[in-house]
Amino acid sequence: MRNCKNCGSTYFSNSESCPICGSKETVNGDQYSKANIPASSATIDISAEETE
């Protein structure tokens, strides 16, 4: 369980940012998980190819 320093909410999550306010500051000594990033940070490049 994590507590947000910015808005004070308590939540269960492995995300590096608060799901309520988006702040990246948490308390209780939790470390940020590098495996989880917000979906808005990820981009996918798609290119179309013509087939015969």
Backbone as a ProteinNet text record, in pm:
[ID]
protein_1_A
[PRIMARY]
MRNCKNCGSTYFSNSESCPICGSKETVNGDQYSKANIPASSATIDISAEETE
[TERTIARY]
85.3	0	90	53.6	131.5	47	115.8	51.5	115.6	34.1	83.7	114	234.3	271.7	194.9	159.2	95.9	-51.5	-131.6	-276.1	-322.5	-235.4	-270.2	-348.4	-374.5	-451.8	-368.7	-438	-375.8	-426.3	-335.6	-375.8	-286	-336.8	-260.6	-219.9	-91.3	-45.3	104.8	153.6	297.5	340.6	248.5	278.5	371	452.5	544.4	477.7	350.8	282.7	146.7	98.9	-30.2	-143.3	-236.6	-347	-448.8	-447	-542.5	-492.3	-370.4	-321.3	-204.1	-142.7	-32.1	104.8	112.1	239.8	328.3	458.8	552.4	616.1	560.8	614.5	527.8	587.4	515.2	589.4	521	582.9	582.3	632.2	645.8	762.7	859.7	980.3	962.2	851.3	829.9	925.3	979.2	1066.4	983.6	1025	954.8	987.1	887.4	907.2	933.1	1047.6	1082.4	1008.9	950.3	880	745.5	689.3	558	570.7	523.9	523.3	381.6	342.6	208.6	191.1	72.8	45.4	69.2	49.8	69.6	217	308.1	451.1	498.5	420.3	460.7	400.5	480.6	430.3	463.7	380	400.9	398.6	504.7	510.7	462.6	365.1	309.2	327.2	381.7	395.3	327	252.6	179.4	265.2	253	322.4	219.3	239.5	149.1	185.3	83.8	106.6	49.3	101.9	54.1	-39.3
-116.9	0	123.4	221.8	345	465.6	567.5	694.6	803.2	889.4	997.8	1120.1	1175.4	1297.9	1418.9	1416.9	1532.3	1546.7	1440.3	1452.5	1378.7	1294.2	1224.8	1096.4	1054.7	932.9	809.3	700.6	571.6	476.1	399.1	312.6	190.2	84.6	-35.6	-25.5	-21.6	-12.7	-30.4	-84.5	-91.5	17.9	102.9	212.4	312.3	380.8	478.7	612	630.2	756.4	730.8	829	820.7	814.4	718.4	709.6	823.1	894.5	1002.6	1134.9	1175.6	1307.7	1302	1184.3	1171.8	1203.8	1239.1	1271.7	1147.5	1167.9	1056.2	1048.5	1118.3	1117.2	1030.7	925.7	840.3	836.7	792.4	779.1	632.7	602.6	468	392.7	461.7	398.3	313.4	324.8	247	291.9	196.5	226.2	225.1	300.8	308.4	184.5	128	11.7	58.4	21.5	63.2	-20.4	-133.7	-219.8	-160.1	-76.9	-19.6	127.5	161.3	300.5	336.5	461.2	500.7	475.4	434.8	407	529.8	648.6	770.4	793	722.4	736.3	645	542.8	445.3	481.2	469.1	491.8	371.1	344.3	233.7	290.4	265.2	309.2	195.7	224.4	125.6	176.2	90.4	127.8	21.4	66.8	-24.4	-61.1	-184.8	-231.1	-289.1	-263	-317.1	-461.4	-545.8	-686	-713.1	-813	-846.3	-963.1
0	0	0	-78.4	-90.3	-50.9	-3	29.3	-55.2	-112.5	-196.4	-110.3	-126	-53.7	-105.2	-231.9	-295	-255.6	-274.3	-249.2	-123.9	-65	58.4	39.8	-83	-105.6	-72.6	-39	-13.3	-119.7	-181.3	-291.6	-301.1	-365.9	-397.2	-542.4	-569.4	-707.4	-713.4	-825.4	-849.6	-945	-983.1	-1074.3	-1007	-1085.6	-1027.4	-998	-1037.6	-1009.4	-945	-870.6	-802.6	-905.4	-893.6	-989.2	-974.3	-861.9	-838.5	-896.8	-858.6	-900.3	-998.6	-1017.2	-1111.7	-1054.4	-926.4	-863	-855	-862	-851.5	-713.2	-614.5	-479.2	-389.3	-329.2	-236.2	-103.7	3.2	135	175.9	294.1	349.6	288.4	231.5	182.2	57.8	-9.9	-131.6	-241	-313.6	-426.2	-553.4	-647.9	-774.5	-855.9	-918.1	-1002.9	-1145.1	-1199.1	-1334.9	-1439.1	-1398.1	-1492.5	-1532.8	-1448.9	-1476	-1512.4	-1630.5	-1673.9	-1713.9	-1703.2	-1746.5	-1896.1	-1935.6	-2076.7	-2164	-2109.1	-2187.3	-2221.3	-2153.2	-2180.5	-2292.7	-2322.1	-2423.4	-2558.8	-2661.6	-2797.1	-2882.9	-2979.6	-3072	-3212.6	-3287.2	-3426.4	-3515.7	-3599.6	-3691	-3832.6	-3917.5	-4058.1	-4143.7	-4242	-4330	-4449.7	-4491.6	-4611.1	-4707	-4834.4	-4935.3	-4964.2	-4973.2	-5008.2	-5146	-5210.9	-5346	-5343.8
[MASK]
++++++++++++++++++++++++++++++++++++++++++++++++++++

